[in-house]
Amino acid sequence: MAIDYNKLMSRKFERLEHTFTEKDTILYALGVGMGIDPLDEQCLQFVYEDGLKALPSMANVLAYPGFWAKEPDTGIDWVKILHAGQEMIMHKPLPASGTVEATTKINEIVDKGEGRGALILSERTVRDAATGEDLCTLISTTMARGDGGFGGPAVPSPKPDPIPERAPDMTCDLPTLPMSALIYRLSGDYNPLHASPSVATAAGFKAPILHGLCTFGVATHAILKTLCDYDPARFHRIRLRFSSPVYPGETIRTEIWREDDAVAFRCRVVERDVVVINNGYAEVS
């Protein structure tokens, strides 16, 4: 089965409603490493119910459509797909609890050619179910490695955001825990690749790897810490490309370049000196 461009572009997704509690908000924050130092009061506001705040990156798990690429009607060779990139646009800070709704849509499918795969860009806007206000817009880029050459229109691939050639203006080192993936998966992504040693080994990894969106959350934490003084209202936008997996327990160093309200960044694992997130861009105030 192959991708049918018109059919996939017009695919209808269900409107999803998602109710989350302060416990869910705390669990998400613990999963991306908040609270590793329980005496850090700036981090405590994301994992303690007294004045609880939601991390902006929690938007990724709200009204999440699940692994829809596995459904037969998509025509996607789902075994060969990778999460290549993610963008998050915050319209207002997330509440610590509430009910939200969202509907996913396909924005574009880029046919890179036979043997080169295809890029699938999907989007969902998460809204407050009670007021109808937009909270955030999430744009995902999926690399379908087995689906190139299906005959899609000649659409250029999105250009990556540049990384300055000079030394970073600042860096932020944040540890992950050996059980980080086991905590993070409780926020809704139960892919066994992040929990089962045998599944991870069969996939070519030495151990279960961290979820890409968990690494995304660590990068968000780094920017929130270094540039926003932990104030979610000052965090407006982030986009990035995933370049390599992280193993739970490794330290993630975010290298940051600041130019007015625009931010360039990348993340590398300190222990292996491997870039795991590249072409990062953020907007803060």
Short mmCIF file of C-alpha atoms in Angstrom, two decimals:
data_model
loop_
_atom_site.label_atom_id
_atom_site.label_comp_id
_atom_site.label_asym_id
_atom_site.label_seq_id
_atom_site.Cartn_x
_atom_site.Cartn_y
_atom_site.Cartn_z
CA MET A 1 0.00 0.00 0.00
CA ALA A 2 1.28 3.50 -0.83
CA ILE A 3 0.36 7.02 0.16
CA ASP A 4 -2.55 8.49 -1.80
CA TYR A 5 -1.76 12.22 -1.65
CA ASN A 6 -5.30 13.54 -2.06
CA LYS A 7 -6.81 10.98 0.29
CA LEU A 8 -4.26 11.62 3.05
CA MET A 9 -4.44 15.41 2.67
CA SER A 10 -8.23 15.28 3.12
CA ARG A 11 -8.17 12.71 5.94
CA LYS A 12 -10.66 13.55 8.69
CA PHE A 13 -9.56 13.27 12.31
CA GLU A 14 -11.88 13.06 15.28
CA ARG A 15 -12.28 16.06 17.54
CA LEU A 16 -10.67 15.00 20.80
CA GLU A 17 -11.58 16.27 24.24
CA HIS A 18 -9.05 15.89 27.04
CA THR A 19 -9.60 16.61 30.73
CA PHE A 20 -6.45 16.89 32.83
CA THR A 21 -5.89 17.48 36.52
CA GLU A 22 -3.16 19.06 38.61
CA LYS A 23 -1.85 15.53 39.17
CA ASP A 24 -1.41 15.09 35.40
CA THR A 25 0.41 18.43 35.19
CA ILE A 26 2.78 17.43 37.98
CA LEU A 27 3.37 14.00 36.46
CA TYR A 28 4.28 15.55 33.09
CA ALA A 29 6.76 17.93 34.73
CA LEU A 30 8.39 15.09 36.67
CA GLY A 31 8.70 13.15 33.41
CA VAL A 32 10.80 15.89 31.78
CA GLY A 33 13.02 16.31 34.84
CA MET A 34 11.43 19.02 36.95
CA GLY A 35 11.97 18.30 40.63
CA ILE A 36 15.26 16.42 40.28
CA ASP A 37 16.50 18.94 42.85
CA PRO A 38 13.55 19.02 45.26
CA LEU A 39 14.97 22.11 46.99
CA ASP A 40 14.93 24.22 43.83
CA GLU A 41 11.91 26.42 44.48
CA GLN A 42 11.74 27.71 40.90
CA CYS A 43 11.25 24.14 39.64
CA LEU A 44 9.00 23.30 42.58
CA GLN A 45 6.25 25.56 41.22
CA PHE A 46 5.77 23.03 38.39
CA VAL A 47 5.60 19.92 40.61
CA TYR A 48 3.85 21.17 43.78
CA GLU A 49 0.16 21.99 43.94
CA ASP A 50 0.58 25.26 45.89
CA GLY A 51 0.51 27.83 43.08
CA LEU A 52 1.07 25.13 40.45
CA LYS A 53 2.09 26.20 36.93
CA ALA A 54 2.03 24.09 33.76
CA LEU A 55 5.15 23.75 31.64
CA PRO A 56 4.50 25.11 28.13
CA SER A 57 5.73 21.86 26.55
CA MET A 58 2.91 19.93 28.24
CA ALA A 59 0.88 21.16 25.27
CA ASN A 60 2.35 18.25 23.29
CA VAL A 61 0.42 15.65 25.29
CA LEU A 62 -2.95 17.45 25.35
CA ALA A 63 -5.67 16.09 23.04
CA TYR A 64 -2.94 13.96 21.46
CA PRO A 65 -4.30 12.03 18.45
CA GLY A 66 -2.21 8.93 19.12
CA PHE A 67 -0.27 6.88 16.60
CA TRP A 68 -2.64 7.63 13.72
CA ALA A 69 0.01 6.84 11.05
CA LYS A 70 -0.48 3.14 11.91
CA GLU A 71 -4.09 3.16 10.70
CA PRO A 72 -4.49 1.23 7.41
CA ASP A 73 -6.31 4.07 5.61
CA THR A 74 -3.21 6.31 5.71
CA GLY A 75 -1.14 4.14 3.35
CA ILE A 76 1.95 4.94 5.43
CA ASP A 77 4.67 2.34 6.05
CA TRP A 78 4.43 3.11 9.76
CA VAL A 79 7.28 0.79 10.80
CA LYS A 80 9.74 3.13 9.07
CA ILE A 81 8.50 6.49 10.32
CA LEU A 82 10.48 8.88 12.53
CA HIS A 83 9.47 12.02 14.40
CA ALA A 84 11.70 14.50 12.57
CA GLY A 85 10.64 17.85 13.98
CA GLN A 86 8.21 19.71 16.20
CA GLU A 87 6.95 23.28 16.52
CA MET A 88 4.88 24.71 19.37
CA ILE A 89 3.24 28.15 19.29
CA MET A 90 1.83 29.34 22.60
CA HIS A 91 -1.19 31.66 22.37
CA LYS A 92 -1.53 31.91 26.14
CA PRO A 93 -0.14 30.03 29.17
CA LEU A 94 -1.63 26.60 29.80
CA PRO A 95 -3.86 26.18 32.85
CA ALA A 96 -2.72 23.74 35.54
CA SER A 97 -5.94 21.77 35.05
CA GLY A 98 -8.96 21.89 32.80
CA THR A 99 -10.61 20.47 29.69
CA VAL A 100 -9.27 21.11 26.21
CA GLU A 101 -10.20 20.01 22.70
CA ALA A 102 -8.35 19.74 19.40
CA THR A 103 -8.62 18.32 15.88
CA THR A 104 -5.56 17.22 13.90
CA LYS A 105 -5.19 18.01 10.20
CA ILE A 106 -2.58 17.29 7.53
CA ASN A 107 -0.95 20.50 6.24
CA GLU A 108 1.34 19.08 3.58
CA ILE A 109 3.05 15.93 2.31
CA VAL A 110 6.46 16.40 0.71
CA ASP A 111 7.52 13.60 -1.65
CA LYS A 112 11.33 13.58 -1.47
CA GLY A 113 11.60 10.88 -4.13
CA GLU A 114 12.08 7.14 -4.48
CA GLY A 115 14.30 5.85 -1.69
CA ARG A 116 14.39 9.24 0.06
CA GLY A 117 11.12 9.09 1.92
CA ALA A 118 8.37 11.64 2.46
CA LEU A 119 7.72 14.40 5.00
CA ILE A 120 4.25 14.64 6.54
CA LEU A 121 3.39 17.93 8.26
CA SER A 122 0.42 17.74 10.63
CA GLU A 123 -1.10 20.36 12.90
CA ARG A 124 -3.50 20.68 15.79
CA THR A 125 -4.66 23.71 17.75
CA VAL A 126 -5.53 23.02 21.37
CA ARG A 127 -8.43 25.10 22.72
CA ASP A 128 -10.00 25.64 26.11
CA ALA A 129 -13.21 23.62 25.85
CA ALA A 130 -15.16 25.99 28.11
CA THR A 131 -14.20 29.31 26.50
CA GLY A 132 -13.14 28.30 22.99
CA GLU A 133 -9.88 30.25 23.40
CA ASP A 134 -6.84 28.94 21.53
CA LEU A 135 -4.10 27.85 23.92
CA CYS A 136 -1.44 26.56 21.53
CA THR A 137 -0.78 25.29 18.03
CA LEU A 138 1.39 22.22 17.49
CA ILE A 139 3.01 21.33 14.16
CA SER A 140 4.68 17.93 13.79
CA THR A 141 7.01 16.80 11.01
CA THR A 142 7.06 13.05 10.42
CA MET A 143 9.69 11.41 8.23
CA ALA A 144 8.10 8.49 6.41
CA ARG A 145 11.28 6.75 5.29
CA GLY A 146 9.51 4.04 3.30
CA ASP A 147 7.08 6.21 1.37
CA GLY A 148 9.09 8.32 -1.08
CA GLY A 149 8.22 8.29 -4.78
CA PHE A 150 4.42 8.06 -4.37
CA GLY A 151 3.88 10.76 -7.00
CA GLY A 152 3.11 13.76 -4.83
CA PRO A 153 3.39 17.34 -6.11
CA ALA A 154 6.78 19.05 -6.22
CA VAL A 155 6.70 20.89 -2.89
CA PRO A 156 9.94 22.17 -1.34
CA SER A 157 10.97 20.79 2.06
CA PRO A 158 10.83 23.26 4.97
CA LYS A 159 14.15 25.03 5.46
CA PRO A 160 15.90 24.41 8.79
CA ASP A 161 16.55 27.34 11.11
CA PRO A 162 20.26 28.28 11.07
CA ILE A 163 22.62 27.85 14.01
CA PRO A 164 25.20 30.67 14.40
CA GLU A 165 28.82 29.70 13.78
CA ARG A 166 30.08 31.58 16.84
CA ALA A 167 30.32 30.10 20.33
CA PRO A 168 26.98 30.00 22.19
CA ASP A 169 26.06 32.97 24.35
CA MET A 170 25.06 30.65 27.18
CA THR A 171 24.61 26.97 27.97
CA CYS A 172 22.29 25.10 30.31
CA ASP A 173 23.01 21.56 31.53
CA LEU A 174 20.00 19.56 32.72
CA PRO A 175 20.20 15.93 33.85
CA THR A 176 17.72 13.20 33.04
CA LEU A 177 17.06 10.26 35.32
CA PRO A 178 17.55 6.56 34.48
CA MET A 179 13.78 6.14 34.89
CA SER A 180 12.81 9.33 32.99
CA ALA A 181 11.25 7.45 30.06
CA LEU A 182 9.23 5.25 32.42
CA ILE A 183 7.80 8.36 34.07
CA TYR A 184 7.24 10.32 30.86
CA ARG A 185 5.31 7.50 29.16
CA LEU A 186 2.60 7.84 31.83
CA SER A 187 1.63 11.12 30.13
CA GLY A 188 0.32 9.11 27.18
CA ASP A 189 3.07 7.75 24.89
CA TYR A 190 3.29 4.03 25.64
CA ASN A 191 5.58 3.04 22.77
CA PRO A 192 7.50 -0.01 24.14
CA LEU A 193 10.69 1.33 22.54
CA HIS A 194 10.95 3.58 25.59
CA ALA A 195 10.38 0.88 28.19
CA SER A 196 11.25 -2.62 26.97
CA PRO A 197 14.96 -3.53 26.71
CA SER A 198 14.19 -6.35 24.26
CA VAL A 199 12.15 -4.07 21.96
CA ALA A 200 14.89 -1.42 22.08
CA THR A 201 17.58 -3.99 21.27
CA ALA A 202 15.57 -5.33 18.33
CA ALA A 203 15.32 -1.75 17.04
CA GLY A 204 19.10 -1.37 17.17
CA PHE A 205 19.52 0.51 20.44
CA LYS A 206 21.58 -0.59 23.43
CA ALA A 207 18.69 0.25 25.80
CA PRO A 208 15.27 1.95 25.78
CA ILE A 209 15.59 5.53 24.54
CA LEU A 210 13.99 8.73 25.79
CA HIS A 211 10.91 9.98 23.95
CA GLY A 212 11.76 12.73 21.48
CA LEU A 213 9.06 14.92 23.01
CA CYS A 214 10.60 14.35 26.43
CA THR A 215 13.87 15.75 25.07
CA PHE A 216 11.73 18.58 23.64
CA GLY A 217 10.48 19.22 27.18
CA VAL A 218 14.03 19.39 28.54
CA ALA A 219 14.94 21.94 25.85
CA THR A 220 11.85 23.97 26.78
CA HIS A 221 12.92 23.82 30.43
CA ALA A 222 16.39 25.10 29.51
CA ILE A 223 15.01 28.12 27.63
CA LEU A 224 12.40 28.80 30.32
CA LYS A 225 15.18 28.76 32.93
CA THR A 226 17.84 30.77 31.14
CA LEU A 227 15.72 33.36 29.31
CA CYS A 228 12.28 33.54 30.96
CA ASP A 229 13.06 33.29 34.70
CA TYR A 230 10.66 30.30 34.77
CA ASP A 231 7.69 32.46 33.71
CA PRO A 232 5.55 30.54 31.15
CA ALA A 233 3.87 33.79 30.05
CA ARG A 234 7.21 34.88 28.53
CA PHE A 235 7.58 31.71 26.43
CA HIS A 236 5.93 32.10 23.01
CA ARG A 237 7.30 29.74 20.38
CA ILE A 238 9.74 26.89 19.81
CA ARG A 239 10.60 24.68 16.84
CA LEU A 240 13.35 22.17 16.35
CA ARG A 241 14.62 19.10 14.54
CA PHE A 242 15.37 15.80 16.24
CA SER A 243 18.78 14.49 15.20
CA SER A 244 19.73 11.65 17.59
CA PRO A 245 18.20 9.74 20.52
CA VAL A 246 18.92 10.30 24.20
CA TYR A 247 19.36 7.49 26.71
CA PRO A 248 17.65 8.06 30.08
CA GLY A 249 20.20 9.17 32.68
CA GLU A 250 22.22 11.30 30.27
CA THR A 251 22.80 15.03 30.69
CA ILE A 252 21.38 17.34 28.03
CA ARG A 253 23.33 20.54 27.37
CA THR A 254 21.34 23.26 25.59
CA GLU A 255 23.55 25.72 23.72
CA ILE A 256 21.78 29.07 23.25
CA TRP A 257 22.34 32.07 21.00
CA ARG A 258 20.30 35.18 21.87
CA GLU A 259 19.40 37.87 19.32
CA ASP A 260 16.71 40.29 20.63
CA ASP A 261 13.52 38.24 21.11
CA ALA A 262 14.68 35.45 18.76
CA VAL A 263 16.66 32.50 20.09
CA ALA A 264 18.71 29.88 18.27
CA PHE A 265 19.63 26.70 20.13
CA ARG A 266 20.71 23.10 19.89
CA CYS A 267 21.02 20.30 22.44
CA ARG A 268 23.77 17.76 22.87
CA VAL A 269 24.33 14.84 25.23
CA VAL A 270 27.30 15.72 27.43
CA GLU A 271 28.42 12.15 28.05
CA ARG A 272 28.68 11.24 24.35
CA ASP A 273 29.11 14.72 22.82
CA VAL A 274 26.30 13.97 20.35
CA VAL A 275 23.86 16.60 19.05
CA VAL A 276 20.35 15.32 19.77
CA ILE A 277 18.31 18.41 18.83
CA ASN A 278 19.43 20.73 16.05
CA ASN A 279 18.23 23.85 14.22
CA GLY A 280 16.33 25.06 17.25
CA TYR A 281 14.45 28.36 17.19
CA ALA A 282 12.47 30.03 19.97
CA GLU A 283 10.69 33.31 20.69
CA VAL A 284 10.55 34.70 24.22
CA SER A 285 9.88 38.03 25.87
#
